mmCIF file of N, CA and C in Angstrom:
data_model
loop_
_atom_site.group_PDB
_atom_site.id
_atom_site.type_symbol
_atom_site.label_atom_id
_atom_site.label_comp_id
_atom_site.label_asym_id
_atom_site.label_seq_id
_atom_site.Cartn_x
_atom_site.Cartn_y
_atom_site.Cartn_z
ATOM 1 N N MET Y 23 -27.713 85.158 36.290
ATOM 2 C CA MET Y 23 -27.358 84.065 35.284
ATOM 3 C C MET Y 23 -26.014 83.765 35.394
ATOM 4 N N TYR Y 24 -25.433 82.067 35.497
ATOM 5 C CA TYR Y 24 -24.225 81.394 35.399
ATOM 6 C C TYR Y 24 -24.133 81.034 34.279
ATOM 7 N N ALA Y 25 -22.968 80.417 34.126
ATOM 8 C CA ALA Y 25 -22.471 79.498 32.956
ATOM 9 C C ALA Y 25 -22.133 77.915 33.431
ATOM 10 N N ILE Y 26 -23.052 77.020 32.943
ATOM 11 C CA ILE Y 26 -23.580 75.996 33.198
ATOM 12 C C ILE Y 26 -21.808 74.927 33.488
ATOM 13 N N ASP Y 27 -21.092 75.690 32.493
ATOM 14 C CA ASP Y 27 -19.846 75.109 32.523
ATOM 15 C C ASP Y 27 -18.631 75.463 33.062
ATOM 16 N N LYS Y 28 -19.071 76.793 34.131
ATOM 17 C CA LYS Y 28 -17.891 77.459 34.868
ATOM 18 C C LYS Y 28 -18.450 77.905 36.216
ATOM 19 N N GLU Y 29 -18.621 76.590 37.025
ATOM 20 C CA GLU Y 29 -18.652 76.643 38.549
ATOM 21 C C GLU Y 29 -18.522 77.971 39.343
ATOM 22 N N GLU Y 30 -17.361 78.712 38.904
ATOM 23 C CA GLU Y 30 -17.079 79.876 40.003
ATOM 24 C C GLU Y 30 -18.315 81.010 39.500
ATOM 25 N N THR Y 31 -19.274 80.942 38.455
ATOM 26 C CA THR Y 31 -20.086 81.717 37.879
ATOM 27 C C THR Y 31 -21.446 81.495 38.955
ATOM 28 N N PHE Y 32 -21.077 80.366 39.288
ATOM 29 C CA PHE Y 32 -22.832 79.754 39.982
ATOM 30 C C PHE Y 32 -22.262 80.245 41.551
ATOM 31 N N ASN Y 33 -21.416 79.997 41.936
ATOM 32 C CA ASN Y 33 -20.995 80.410 43.214
ATOM 33 C C ASN Y 33 -20.736 81.720 43.519
ATOM 34 N N GLN Y 34 -20.880 82.631 42.613
ATOM 35 C CA GLN Y 34 -21.288 84.206 42.876
ATOM 36 C C GLN Y 34 -22.756 84.497 42.843
ATOM 37 N N CYS Y 35 -23.761 83.777 42.461
ATOM 38 C CA CYS Y 35 -24.941 83.756 42.501
ATOM 39 C C CYS Y 35 -26.086 84.202 43.987
ATOM 40 N N LEU Y 36 -25.496 83.933 45.009
ATOM 41 C CA LEU Y 36 -25.724 84.540 45.967
ATOM 42 C C LEU Y 36 -25.419 85.718 46.045
ATOM 43 N N MET Y 37 -24.075 86.232 46.644
ATOM 44 C CA MET Y 37 -24.181 87.691 46.017
ATOM 45 C C MET Y 37 -24.516 88.384 45.470
ATOM 46 N N TRP Y 38 -24.582 87.816 44.101
ATOM 47 C CA TRP Y 38 -25.607 89.000 43.154
ATOM 48 C C TRP Y 38 -27.445 88.735 43.589
ATOM 49 N N LYS Y 39 -27.519 88.027 43.862
ATOM 50 C CA LYS Y 39 -29.190 87.865 44.584
ATOM 51 C C LYS Y 39 -29.013 88.958 45.859
ATOM 52 N N ASN Y 40 -28.149 88.417 46.666
ATOM 53 C CA ASN Y 40 -27.932 89.644 48.135
ATOM 54 C C ASN Y 40 -27.874 91.118 47.306
ATOM 55 N N MET Y 41 -27.273 91.589 46.530
ATOM 56 C CA MET Y 41 -27.098 93.096 45.776
ATOM 57 C C MET Y 41 -28.489 93.062 45.361
ATOM 58 N N SER Y 42 -29.144 92.335 44.809
ATOM 59 C CA SER Y 42 -30.298 92.638 43.972
ATOM 60 C C SER Y 42 -31.477 93.061 44.837
ATOM 61 N N ASN Y 43 -31.085 92.357 45.845
ATOM 62 C CA ASN Y 43 -32.320 92.654 47.050
ATOM 63 C C ASN Y 43 -32.572 94.077 47.612
ATOM 64 N N ASP Y 44 -30.929 94.048 47.724
ATOM 65 C CA ASP Y 44 -30.969 95.896 48.436
ATOM 66 C C ASP Y 44 -31.313 96.735 47.305
ATOM 67 N N ILE Y 45 -32.012 96.362 45.984
ATOM 68 C CA ILE Y 45 -31.881 97.358 45.151
ATOM 69 C C ILE Y 45 -33.449 97.439 44.738
ATOM 70 N N THR Y 46 -34.262 96.286 44.671
ATOM 71 C CA THR Y 46 -35.172 95.914 44.144
ATOM 72 C C THR Y 46 -36.320 94.985 44.677
ATOM 73 N N GLU Y 47 -37.124 94.801 45.078
ATOM 74 C CA GLU Y 47 -37.921 94.291 45.300
ATOM 75 C C GLU Y 47 -38.861 92.966 44.470
ATOM 76 N N SER Y 48 -38.472 93.207 43.078
ATOM 77 C CA SER Y 48 -39.085 92.315 42.008
ATOM 78 C C SER Y 48 -38.419 91.035 42.313
ATOM 79 N N PRO Y 49 -39.622 90.191 42.043
ATOM 80 C CA PRO Y 49 -38.997 88.475 41.328
ATOM 81 C C PRO Y 49 -37.456 88.637 40.991
ATOM 82 N N ILE Y 50 -36.632 87.540 41.004
ATOM 83 C CA ILE Y 50 -35.494 87.280 40.636
ATOM 84 C C ILE Y 50 -35.781 86.014 39.900
ATOM 85 N N ILE Y 51 -35.149 85.386 39.012
ATOM 86 C CA ILE Y 51 -35.045 84.373 38.071
ATOM 87 C C ILE Y 51 -33.822 84.056 37.844
ATOM 88 N N LEU Y 52 -33.487 82.277 38.263
ATOM 89 C CA LEU Y 52 -32.147 82.142 38.372
ATOM 90 C C LEU Y 52 -32.043 81.407 36.719
ATOM 91 N N VAL Y 53 -31.061 81.931 35.938
ATOM 92 C CA VAL Y 53 -30.798 81.124 34.614
ATOM 93 C C VAL Y 53 -29.299 80.704 34.400
ATOM 94 N N GLY Y 54 -29.067 79.719 34.322
ATOM 95 C CA GLY Y 54 -28.091 78.633 33.958
ATOM 96 C C GLY Y 54 -27.956 78.708 32.395
ATOM 97 N N ASN Y 55 -27.157 79.494 31.985
ATOM 98 C CA ASN Y 55 -26.801 79.307 30.600
ATOM 99 C C ASN Y 55 -26.064 78.539 29.723
ATOM 100 N N LYS Y 56 -25.545 78.394 28.503
ATOM 101 C CA LYS Y 56 -24.733 77.207 27.959
ATOM 102 C C LYS Y 56 -25.158 76.102 28.053
ATOM 103 N N SER Y 57 -26.663 75.927 28.066
ATOM 104 C CA SER Y 57 -27.067 74.395 28.184
ATOM 105 C C SER Y 57 -26.960 73.861 26.798
ATOM 106 N N ASP Y 58 -26.206 74.394 25.911
ATOM 107 C CA ASP Y 58 -25.825 73.513 24.653
ATOM 108 C C ASP Y 58 -24.511 72.840 24.963
ATOM 109 N N LEU Y 59 -23.351 73.418 25.871
ATOM 110 C CA LEU Y 59 -22.337 72.477 26.418
ATOM 111 C C LEU Y 59 -22.676 71.773 27.644
ATOM 112 N N GLU Y 60 -23.536 70.764 27.378
ATOM 113 C CA GLU Y 60 -23.915 69.766 28.354
ATOM 114 C C GLU Y 60 -22.744 68.770 28.606
ATOM 115 N N HIS Y 61 -21.765 68.458 27.120
ATOM 116 C CA HIS Y 61 -20.950 67.992 27.627
ATOM 117 C C HIS Y 61 -19.951 68.439 28.211
ATOM 118 N N GLU Y 62 -19.747 69.734 28.878
ATOM 119 C CA GLU Y 62 -18.649 70.684 29.865
ATOM 120 C C GLU Y 62 -19.364 71.021 30.836
ATOM 121 N N ARG Y 63 -20.680 70.295 31.266
ATOM 122 C CA ARG Y 63 -21.757 70.992 32.393
ATOM 123 C C ARG Y 63 -20.320 70.796 33.670
ATOM 124 N N SER Y 64 -20.026 71.780 34.697
ATOM 125 C CA SER Y 64 -19.643 71.445 35.716
ATOM 126 C C SER Y 64 -21.021 72.009 36.906
ATOM 127 N N VAL Y 65 -22.067 72.553 36.976
ATOM 128 C CA VAL Y 65 -22.883 72.517 37.549
ATOM 129 C C VAL Y 65 -23.926 71.808 37.596
ATOM 130 N N PRO Y 66 -24.414 70.583 37.971
ATOM 131 C CA PRO Y 66 -25.533 70.162 38.065
ATOM 132 C C PRO Y 66 -26.645 70.772 38.113
ATOM 133 N N ILE Y 67 -27.896 69.903 37.179
ATOM 134 C CA ILE Y 67 -28.634 70.921 37.159
ATOM 135 C C ILE Y 67 -29.663 71.031 38.405
ATOM 136 N N GLU Y 68 -29.579 69.934 38.867
ATOM 137 C CA GLU Y 68 -30.003 69.471 40.318
ATOM 138 C C GLU Y 68 -29.792 70.805 41.411
ATOM 139 N N THR Y 69 -28.397 71.599 41.146
ATOM 140 C CA THR Y 69 -27.699 72.358 41.955
ATOM 141 C C THR Y 69 -28.481 73.750 42.068
ATOM 142 N N GLY Y 70 -28.230 74.043 40.512
ATOM 143 C CA GLY Y 70 -29.480 75.178 39.989
ATOM 144 C C GLY Y 70 -30.415 75.264 40.820
ATOM 145 N N LYS Y 71 -31.364 74.217 40.510
ATOM 146 C CA LYS Y 71 -33.030 74.006 40.962
ATOM 147 C C LYS Y 71 -32.933 74.176 42.304
ATOM 148 N N ARG Y 72 -31.954 73.496 43.309
ATOM 149 C CA ARG Y 72 -32.066 73.914 44.698
ATOM 150 C C ARG Y 72 -31.759 75.009 45.286
ATOM 151 N N PHE Y 73 -30.675 75.762 44.394
ATOM 152 C CA PHE Y 73 -30.761 76.858 44.912
ATOM 153 C C PHE Y 73 -31.438 77.817 44.500
ATOM 154 N N ALA Y 74 -32.388 77.831 43.503
ATOM 155 C CA ALA Y 74 -33.495 79.003 43.006
ATOM 156 C C ALA Y 74 -34.572 78.444 44.270
ATOM 157 N N GLU Y 75 -34.564 76.861 44.596
ATOM 158 C CA GLU Y 75 -35.971 76.718 45.216
ATOM 159 C C GLU Y 75 -35.454 77.444 46.829
ATOM 160 N N GLU Y 76 -34.087 77.297 47.392
ATOM 161 C CA GLU Y 76 -33.812 77.383 48.654
ATOM 162 C C GLU Y 76 -34.100 79.372 48.778
ATOM 163 N N ASN Y 77 -34.127 79.762 47.565
ATOM 164 C CA ASN Y 77 -33.733 81.306 47.547
ATOM 165 C C ASN Y 77 -35.286 81.733 46.875
ATOM 166 N N LYS Y 78 -36.145 80.935 46.688
ATOM 167 C CA LYS Y 78 -37.810 81.411 46.337
ATOM 168 C C LYS Y 78 -37.520 82.559 45.221
ATOM 169 N N MET Y 79 -36.593 81.939 44.208
ATOM 170 C CA MET Y 79 -36.505 82.030 42.762
ATOM 171 C C MET Y 79 -37.325 81.139 41.672
ATOM 172 N N GLU Y 80 -37.083 82.105 40.417
ATOM 173 C CA GLU Y 80 -37.626 80.812 39.385
ATOM 174 C C GLU Y 80 -36.340 80.231 38.730
ATOM 175 N N PHE Y 81 -36.584 79.155 38.007
ATOM 176 C CA PHE Y 81 -35.029 78.328 37.358
ATOM 177 C C PHE Y 81 -35.700 78.281 35.959
ATOM 178 N N PHE Y 82 -34.304 78.599 34.921
ATOM 179 C CA PHE Y 82 -34.360 78.160 33.950
ATOM 180 C C PHE Y 82 -32.904 77.933 33.725
ATOM 181 N N GLU Y 83 -32.648 76.970 32.162
ATOM 182 C CA GLU Y 83 -31.807 76.596 31.615
ATOM 183 C C GLU Y 83 -31.678 77.270 30.513
ATOM 184 N N THR Y 84 -30.835 77.737 29.832
ATOM 185 C CA THR Y 84 -31.154 77.922 28.337
ATOM 186 C C THR Y 84 -29.618 78.002 27.555
ATOM 187 N N SER Y 85 -29.397 78.276 26.264
ATOM 188 C CA SER Y 85 -28.583 78.649 25.457
ATOM 189 C C SER Y 85 -28.758 80.061 24.929
ATOM 190 N N ALA Y 86 -28.132 81.240 24.774
ATOM 191 C CA ALA Y 86 -28.054 82.216 24.495
ATOM 192 C C ALA Y 86 -26.935 82.714 23.082
#
């Protein structure tokens, strides 16, 4: 999960993916959180989708 308004959280996704691959073979879902903060977005939705596709993940955005 990353915050769509904080690019630094998105930049850590690859590290978290690699760590999870060491622990489990379960499917991974990438979630962009804080979708209610569209006006503060710093990670374009296309960037999240592309990252998920390249890393064989499902992708969603939500607001918790």
